[in-house]
PDB file of C-alpha atoms in Angstrom:
ATOM      1  CA  ASP R 243     176.442  79.241 -95.252  1.00  0.00           C
ATOM      2  CA  ILE R 244     179.113  76.278 -96.006  1.00  0.00           C
ATOM      3  CA  GLN R 245     176.719  73.145 -97.682  1.00  0.00           C
ATOM      4  CA  LEU R 246     177.995  69.661 -96.705  1.00  0.00           C
ATOM      5  CA  THR R 247     176.791  66.993 -99.627  1.00  0.00           C
ATOM      6  CA  GLN R 248     177.005  63.348 -98.397  1.00  0.00           C
ATOM      7  CA  SER R 249     177.180  60.189-100.626  1.00  0.00           C
ATOM      8  CA  PRO R 250     176.049  57.876-100.560  1.00  0.00           C
ATOM      9  CA  SER R 251     172.187  58.667 -98.843  1.00  0.00           C
ATOM     10  CA  SER R 252     171.861  54.803 -97.772  1.00  0.00           C
ATOM     11  CA  LEU R 253     173.829  51.775 -98.137  1.00  0.00           C
ATOM     12  CA  SER R 254     173.470  48.186 -97.529  1.00  0.00           C
ATOM     13  CA  ALA R 255     176.775  45.961 -96.470  1.00  0.00           C
ATOM     14  CA  SER R 256     177.913  42.985 -94.625  1.00  0.00           C
ATOM     15  CA  VAL R 257     179.506  42.577 -91.075  1.00  0.00           C
ATOM     16  CA  GLY R 258     183.213  42.174 -91.891  1.00  0.00           C
ATOM     17  CA  ASP R 259     182.459  44.634 -94.703  1.00  0.00           C
ATOM     18  CA  ARG R 260     185.075  48.018 -95.663  1.00  0.00           C
ATOM     19  CA  VAL R 261     182.557  50.766 -96.245  1.00  0.00           C
ATOM     20  CA  THR R 262     183.619  54.297 -96.844  1.00  0.00           C
ATOM     21  CA  ILE R 263     181.190  57.309 -97.058  1.00  0.00           C
ATOM     22  CA  THR R 264     182.443  60.818 -98.594  1.00  0.00           C
ATOM     23  CA  CYS R 265     181.544  64.337 -97.800  1.00  0.00           C
ATOM     24  CA  ARG R 266     182.170  67.477-100.212  1.00  0.00           C
ATOM     25  CA  ALA R 267     182.131  70.850 -98.678  1.00  0.00           C
ATOM     26  CA  SER R 268     180.997  74.290-100.697  1.00  0.00           C
ATOM     27  CA  GLN R 269     184.041  75.839 -99.144  1.00  0.00           C
ATOM     28  CA  ASN R 270     187.402  75.128 -98.149  1.00  0.00           C
ATOM     29  CA  LEU R 271     187.195  73.936 -94.320  1.00  0.00           C
ATOM     30  CA  GLY R 272     191.051  73.063 -93.755  1.00  0.00           C
ATOM     31  CA  SER R 273     190.345  70.400 -91.282  1.00  0.00           C
ATOM     32  CA  TRP R 274     187.338  71.582 -89.266  1.00  0.00           C
ATOM     33  CA  LEU R 275     185.140  68.397 -89.751  1.00  0.00           C
ATOM     34  CA  ALA R 276     183.907  65.975 -87.368  1.00  0.00           C
ATOM     35  CA  TRP R 277     181.648  62.640 -87.883  1.00  0.00           C
ATOM     36  CA  TYR R 278     178.924  61.568 -85.614  1.00  0.00           C
ATOM     37  CA  GLN R 279     176.403  58.285 -85.795  1.00  0.00           C
ATOM     38  CA  HIS R 280     173.312  58.385 -84.814  1.00  0.00           C
ATOM     39  CA  VAL R 281     170.977  55.378 -84.160  1.00  0.00           C
ATOM     40  CA  PRO R 282     167.493  57.037 -82.694  1.00  0.00           C
ATOM     41  CA  PRO R 283     165.942  57.217 -79.730  1.00  0.00           C
ATOM     42  CA  LYS R 284     169.987  57.312 -78.766  1.00  0.00           C
ATOM     43  CA  ALA R 285     172.337  60.233 -78.630  1.00  0.00           C
ATOM     44  CA  PRO R 286     174.631  61.150 -81.150  1.00  0.00           C
ATOM     45  CA  LYS R 287     177.929  59.614 -81.020  1.00  0.00           C
ATOM     46  CA  SER R 288     180.644  61.895 -81.722  1.00  0.00           C
ATOM     47  CA  LEU R 289     183.792  59.733 -84.092  1.00  0.00           C
ATOM     48  CA  ILE R 290     185.814  61.553 -85.652  1.00  0.00           C
ATOM     49  CA  TYR R 291     187.400  65.174 -85.003  1.00  0.00           C
ATOM     50  CA  SER R 292     189.549  67.493 -87.069  1.00  0.00           C
ATOM     51  CA  ALA R 293     188.688  65.379 -90.010  1.00  0.00           C
ATOM     52  CA  SER R 294     191.048  62.391 -88.725  1.00  0.00           C
ATOM     53  CA  GLY R 295     191.354  62.579 -85.079  1.00  0.00           C
ATOM     54  CA  LEU R 296     189.638  59.425 -83.112  1.00  0.00           C
ATOM     55  CA  GLN R 297     187.442  60.570 -80.993  1.00  0.00           C
ATOM     56  CA  SER R 298     188.134  59.290 -77.253  1.00  0.00           C
ATOM     57  CA  GLY R 299     185.912  55.483 -76.850  1.00  0.00           C
ATOM     58  CA  ALA R 300     185.092  55.504 -80.349  1.00  0.00           C
ATOM     59  CA  PRO R 301     186.562  52.019 -81.785  1.00  0.00           C
ATOM     60  CA  SER R 302     189.538  51.880 -83.624  1.00  0.00           C
ATOM     61  CA  ARG R 303     187.828  50.119 -86.862  1.00  0.00           C
ATOM     62  CA  PHE R 304     186.830  54.240 -87.591  1.00  0.00           C
ATOM     63  CA  SER R 305     189.013  56.494 -89.279  1.00  0.00           C
ATOM     64  CA  GLY R 306     188.728  59.808 -91.580  1.00  0.00           C
ATOM     65  CA  SER R 307     190.611  61.378 -93.655  1.00  0.00           C
ATOM     66  CA  GLY R 308     191.024  64.598 -96.061  1.00  0.00           C
ATOM     67  CA  SER R 309     190.861  68.126 -95.645  1.00  0.00           C
ATOM     68  CA  GLY R 310     189.760  70.993 -97.982  1.00  0.00           C
ATOM     69  CA  THR R 311     186.660  70.290 -99.284  1.00  0.00           C
ATOM     70  CA  ASP R 312     186.706  66.515 -99.567  1.00  0.00           C
ATOM     71  CA  PHE R 313     186.507  64.026 -96.679  1.00  0.00           C
ATOM     72  CA  THR R 314     186.013  60.146 -96.361  1.00  0.00           C
ATOM     73  CA  LEU R 315     184.992  58.108 -92.826  1.00  0.00           C
ATOM     74  CA  THR R 316     186.129  54.282 -93.522  1.00  0.00           C
ATOM     75  CA  ILE R 317     184.681  51.748 -91.314  1.00  0.00           C
ATOM     76  CA  SER R 318     187.486  48.933 -91.925  1.00  0.00           C
ATOM     77  CA  SER R 319     184.957  46.044 -90.751  1.00  0.00           C
ATOM     78  CA  LEU R 320     181.624  46.588 -90.309  1.00  0.00           C
ATOM     79  CA  GLN R 321     180.258  45.243 -86.972  1.00  0.00           C
ATOM     80  CA  PRO R 322     176.560  44.862 -86.158  1.00  0.00           C
ATOM     81  CA  GLU R 323     176.381  47.686 -83.507  1.00  0.00           C
ATOM     82  CA  ASP R 324     177.493  50.164 -86.536  1.00  0.00           C
ATOM     83  CA  PHE R 325     173.780  50.395 -88.171  1.00  0.00           C
ATOM     84  CA  GLY R 326     172.696  53.888 -88.049  1.00  0.00           C
ATOM     85  CA  THR R 327     172.919  57.259 -90.147  1.00  0.00           C
ATOM     86  CA  TYR R 328     176.400  59.148 -90.230  1.00  0.00           C
ATOM     87  CA  TYR R 329     176.371  62.459 -90.371  1.00  0.00           C
ATOM     88  CA  CYS R 330     179.443  65.154 -91.370  1.00  0.00           C
ATOM     89  CA  GLN R 331     179.900  68.656 -89.298  1.00  0.00           C
ATOM     90  CA  GLN R 332     181.396  71.674 -90.347  1.00  0.00           C
ATOM     91  CA  TYR R 333     182.572  73.752 -87.292  1.00  0.00           C
ATOM     92  CA  GLN R 334     184.752  76.242 -89.518  1.00  0.00           C
ATOM     93  CA  SER R 335     182.317  79.017 -89.188  1.00  0.00           C
ATOM     94  CA  TYR R 336     178.818  79.987 -88.027  1.00  0.00           C
ATOM     95  CA  PRO R 337     176.372  78.783 -88.949  1.00  0.00           C
ATOM     96  CA  PHE R 338     177.515  75.419 -88.495  1.00  0.00           C
ATOM     97  CA  THR R 339     176.118  72.785 -91.104  1.00  0.00           C
ATOM     98  CA  PHE R 340     175.459  69.049 -91.503  1.00  0.00           C
ATOM     99  CA  GLY R 341     175.806  66.832 -93.986  1.00  0.00           C
ATOM    100  CA  GLY R 342     172.082  65.060 -95.169  1.00  0.00           C
ATOM    101  CA  GLY R 343     173.373  61.814 -93.267  1.00  0.00           C
ATOM    102  CA  THR R 344     174.224  58.364 -94.971  1.00  0.00           C
ATOM    103  CA  ARG R 345     172.117  55.744 -93.508  1.00  0.00           C
ATOM    104  CA  VAL R 346     173.976  52.049 -92.914  1.00  0.00           C
ATOM    105  CA  GLU R 347     171.720  49.493 -93.007  1.00  0.00           C
ATOM    106  CA  PHE R 348     172.992  45.602 -93.019  1.00  0.00           C
ATOM    107  CA  LYS R 349     172.154  43.087 -96.353  1.00  0.00           C
TER     108      LYS R 349
ATOM    109  CA  GLU T  92     181.188  60.420 -66.509  1.00  0.00           C
ATOM    110  CA  VAL T  93     180.052  63.083 -68.410  1.00  0.00           C
ATOM    111  CA  GLN T  94     176.078  63.584 -68.551  1.00  0.00           C
ATOM    112  CA  LEU T  95     173.566  65.774 -70.205  1.00  0.00           C
ATOM    113  CA  VAL T  96     170.110  65.781 -69.217  1.00  0.00           C
ATOM    114  CA  GLU T  97     167.544  68.218 -71.117  1.00  0.00           C
ATOM    115  CA  SER T  98     164.467  68.602 -69.767  1.00  0.00           C
ATOM    116  CA  GLY T  99     161.574  71.280 -70.587  1.00  0.00           C
ATOM    117  CA  GLY T 100     160.164  69.588 -73.680  1.00  0.00           C
ATOM    118  CA  GLY T 101     156.161  68.818 -74.275  1.00  0.00           C
ATOM    119  CA  PHE T 102     152.859  70.392 -76.432  1.00  0.00           C
ATOM    120  CA  VAL T 103     153.345  73.718 -77.430  1.00  0.00           C
ATOM    121  CA  GLN T 104     150.645  75.909 -79.442  1.00  0.00           C
ATOM    122  CA  PRO T 105     151.577  77.667 -82.574  1.00  0.00           C
ATOM    123  CA  GLY T 106     152.815  80.814 -81.501  1.00  0.00           C
ATOM    124  CA  GLY T 107     153.272  80.314 -77.805  1.00  0.00           C
ATOM    125  CA  SER T 108     156.363  79.579 -75.841  1.00  0.00           C
ATOM    126  CA  LEU T 109     158.463  76.689 -74.246  1.00  0.00           C
ATOM    127  CA  ARG T 110     161.547  76.596 -72.256  1.00  0.00           C
ATOM    128  CA  LEU T 111     163.962  74.066 -72.265  1.00  0.00           C
ATOM    129  CA  SER T 112     166.682  72.872 -70.354  1.00  0.00           C
ATOM    130  CA  CYS T 113     169.876  71.303 -70.289  1.00  0.00           C
ATOM    131  CA  VAL T 114     172.150  70.499 -66.798  1.00  0.00           C
ATOM    132  CA  GLY T 115     175.852  69.355 -67.421  1.00  0.00           C
ATOM    133  CA  SER T 116     177.774  67.417 -65.088  1.00  0.00           C
ATOM    134  CA  GLY T 117     181.231  65.695 -65.134  1.00  0.00           C
ATOM    135  CA  PHE T 118     183.077  68.057 -67.090  1.00  0.00           C
ATOM    136  CA  ALA T 119     184.054  71.774 -66.958  1.00  0.00           C
ATOM    137  CA  PHE T 120     180.942  73.139 -67.647  1.00  0.00           C
ATOM    138  CA  GLY T 121     181.954  76.847 -67.782  1.00  0.00           C
ATOM    139  CA  SER T 122     184.739  76.173 -70.220  1.00  0.00           C
ATOM    140  CA  HIS T 123     182.909  73.898 -73.052  1.00  0.00           C
ATOM    141  CA  ASP T 124     180.580  75.601 -75.700  1.00  0.00           C
ATOM    142  CA  MET T 125     176.816  74.669 -75.780  1.00  0.00           C
ATOM    143  CA  THR T 126     174.886  73.647 -78.429  1.00  0.00           C
ATOM    144  CA  TRP T 127     171.751  72.748 -79.250  1.00  0.00           C
ATOM    145  CA  VAL T 128     171.019  70.384 -82.368  1.00  0.00           C
ATOM    146  CA  ARG T 129     167.244  69.135 -83.191  1.00  0.00           C
ATOM    147  CA  GLN T 130     165.934  66.679 -85.751  1.00  0.00           C
ATOM    148  CA  ALA T 131     162.799  66.939 -87.049  1.00  0.00           C
ATOM    149  CA  PRO T 132     160.887  63.619 -88.347  1.00  0.00           C
ATOM    150  CA  GLY T 133     161.900  62.167 -90.731  1.00  0.00           C
ATOM    151  CA  ARG T 134     164.824  64.622 -90.962  1.00  0.00           C
ATOM    152  CA  GLY T 135     168.412  64.647 -90.436  1.00  0.00           C
ATOM    153  CA  LEU T 136     170.202  66.562 -87.682  1.00  0.00           C
ATOM    154  CA  GLU T 137     170.063  70.694 -88.123  1.00  0.00           C
ATOM    155  CA  TRP T 138     172.189  72.519 -86.039  1.00  0.00           C
ATOM    156  CA  VAL T 139     170.171  75.161 -83.735  1.00  0.00           C
ATOM    157  CA  SER T 140     172.271  77.370 -81.367  1.00  0.00           C
ATOM    158  CA  THR T 141     175.405  77.855 -79.395  1.00  0.00           C
ATOM    159  CA  ILE T 142     176.524  79.579 -76.776  1.00  0.00           C
ATOM    160  CA  SER T 143     179.848  80.190 -75.581  1.00  0.00           C
ATOM    161  CA  GLY T 144     181.452  79.504 -72.179  1.00  0.00           C
ATOM    162  CA  SER T 145     181.564  83.517 -71.949  1.00  0.00           C
ATOM    163  CA  SER T 146     177.976  83.556 -73.137  1.00  0.00           C
ATOM    164  CA  ILE T 147     178.557  84.895 -76.805  1.00  0.00           C
ATOM    165  CA  PRO T 148     175.364  83.506 -78.843  1.00  0.00           C
ATOM    166  CA  HIS T 149     174.968  82.185 -81.983  1.00  0.00           C
ATOM    167  CA  TYR T 150     171.634  81.070 -83.977  1.00  0.00           C
ATOM    168  CA  ALA T 151     170.608  79.577 -87.057  1.00  0.00           C
ATOM    169  CA  ASP T 152     168.481  81.734 -89.551  1.00  0.00           C
ATOM    170  CA  SER T 153     165.187  79.735 -89.136  1.00  0.00           C
ATOM    171  CA  VAL T 154     165.320  80.496 -85.607  1.00  0.00           C
ATOM    172  CA  LYS T 155     167.102  83.849 -84.934  1.00  0.00           C
ATOM    173  CA  GLY T 156     164.581  86.165 -83.572  1.00  0.00           C
ATOM    174  CA  ARG T 157     162.561  83.737 -81.947  1.00  0.00           C
ATOM    175  CA  PHE T 158     164.746  81.698 -80.254  1.00  0.00           C
ATOM    176  CA  THR T 159     167.259  82.757 -77.194  1.00  0.00           C
ATOM    177  CA  ILE T 160     170.216  80.628 -75.465  1.00  0.00           C
ATOM    178  CA  SER T 161     171.408  81.555 -72.223  1.00  0.00           C
ATOM    179  CA  ARG T 162     173.146  79.511 -69.397  1.00  0.00           C
ATOM    180  CA  ASP T 163     174.046  79.681 -66.095  1.00  0.00           C
ATOM    181  CA  ASN T 164     177.522  78.055 -65.318  1.00  0.00           C
ATOM    182  CA  SER T 165     176.974  78.715 -61.365  1.00  0.00           C
ATOM    183  CA  LYS T 166     174.548  75.989 -61.991  1.00  0.00           C
ATOM    184  CA  ASN T 167     175.755  74.274 -65.016  1.00  0.00           C
ATOM    185  CA  ILE T 168     172.517  75.014 -66.851  1.00  0.00           C
ATOM    186  CA  MET T 169     172.114  76.138 -70.292  1.00  0.00           C
ATOM    187  CA  SER T 170     168.635  77.121 -71.827  1.00  0.00           C
ATOM    188  CA  LEU T 171     166.661  77.666 -74.734  1.00  0.00           C
ATOM    189  CA  GLN T 172     163.737  80.033 -74.573  1.00  0.00           C
ATOM    190  CA  MET T 173     161.498  78.773 -77.796  1.00  0.00           C
ATOM    191  CA  ASN T 174     159.034  82.065 -78.544  1.00  0.00           C
ATOM    192  CA  SER T 175     156.484  81.769 -81.329  1.00  0.00           C
ATOM    193  CA  PRO T 176     156.953  78.482 -82.351  1.00  0.00           C
ATOM    194  CA  GLY T 177     155.723  76.930 -85.474  1.00  0.00           C
ATOM    195  CA  ALA T 178     155.242  73.580 -86.748  1.00  0.00           C
ATOM    196  CA  ASP T 179     158.402  73.080 -88.598  1.00  0.00           C
ATOM    197  CA  ASP T 180     159.751  73.418 -84.660  1.00  0.00           C
ATOM    198  CA  SER T 181     158.618  70.193 -83.859  1.00  0.00           C
ATOM    199  CA  ALA T 182     161.530  67.959 -83.469  1.00  0.00           C
ATOM    200  CA  VAL T 183     163.674  66.256 -80.702  1.00  0.00           C
ATOM    201  CA  TYR T 184     166.065  68.457 -78.943  1.00  0.00           C
ATOM    202  CA  TYR T 185     169.331  67.506 -78.143  1.00  0.00           C
ATOM    203  CA  CYS T 186     171.977  69.380 -76.079  1.00  0.00           C
ATOM    204  CA  ALA T 187     175.946  68.794 -76.591  1.00  0.00           C
ATOM    205  CA  ALA T 188     178.946  69.739 -75.472  1.00  0.00           C
ATOM    206  CA  GLY T 189     182.003  70.438 -76.904  1.00  0.00           C
ATOM    207  CA  CYS T 190     185.428  72.798 -75.886  1.00  0.00           C
ATOM    208  CA  PHE T 191     185.934  76.019 -77.844  1.00  0.00           C
ATOM    209  CA  GLY T 192     186.892  75.055 -81.458  1.00  0.00           C
ATOM    210  CA  CYS T 193     186.077  72.074 -81.163  1.00  0.00           C
ATOM    211  CA  PRO T 194     182.926  69.566 -82.030  1.00  0.00           C
ATOM    212  CA  PHE T 195     180.319  68.408 -80.058  1.00  0.00           C
ATOM    213  CA  ASP T 196     181.995  65.913 -78.373  1.00  0.00           C
ATOM    214  CA  PHE T 197     179.235  65.073 -75.738  1.00  0.00           C
ATOM    215  CA  TRP T 198     175.631  64.555 -76.427  1.00  0.00           C
ATOM    216  CA  GLY T 199     172.534  64.240 -74.430  1.00  0.00           C
ATOM    217  CA  GLN T 200     169.496  62.282 -74.835  1.00  0.00           C
ATOM    218  CA  GLY T 201     166.849  64.509 -76.227  1.00  0.00           C
ATOM    219  CA  THR T 202     163.622  66.142 -75.348  1.00  0.00           C
ATOM    220  CA  VAL T 203     160.692  66.124 -77.757  1.00  0.00           C
ATOM    221  CA  VAL T 204     158.906  69.217 -78.668  1.00  0.00           C
ATOM    222  CA  THR T 205     155.606  68.942 -80.311  1.00  0.00           C
ATOM    223  CA  VAL T 206     153.987  72.313 -81.880  1.00  0.00           C
ATOM    224  CA  SER T 207     150.260  71.608 -82.677  1.00  0.00           C
ATOM    225  CA  SER T 208     146.706  73.588 -81.906  1.00  0.00           C
TER     226      SER T 208
END
């Protein structure tokens, strides 16, 4: 199975800060990686597909980069509605897997 | 507007059975892969099962042999039959949809399953 390791596991930041979350895969994923935001009890929300594609409806302050085994999600200017937990997910091969999550909190 | 609505959650005894359903609308249901993802209390998201538009199923090892995913494209319904659940299966179960080769573009609000005696 493909393992995804996210870092950091949590972070505190202020409104307007630039935030970067990394995801490392145990195997080469090409660009078969997605990013999601989850604020329970709401449904998870898709942000990024194919490592760098901005999902329709996702704010442009979110961007993704990387390929192969190292990927990054960047929030260019953190907004109050961006708190929650962010997950990377590989969909290159079954079983699909998620990273452990990065919890974003406000200072 | 795309909508995914889950139902069927509730309390179930260990070793019992429960059937979850997800109804989709606002998109081409039959051409999308449909997926169940769960989140146990205090844990992260976990992929459970996916069924392709042509009804080919895939399962996580943790549920293989106990859970069965199915779909009825004529009714825009996907189901998850949960047999012999254990305490580790207690979670919020989310329904998600994505085109073939896509991630999970659309998500439902989730249904809660509690396995307890």
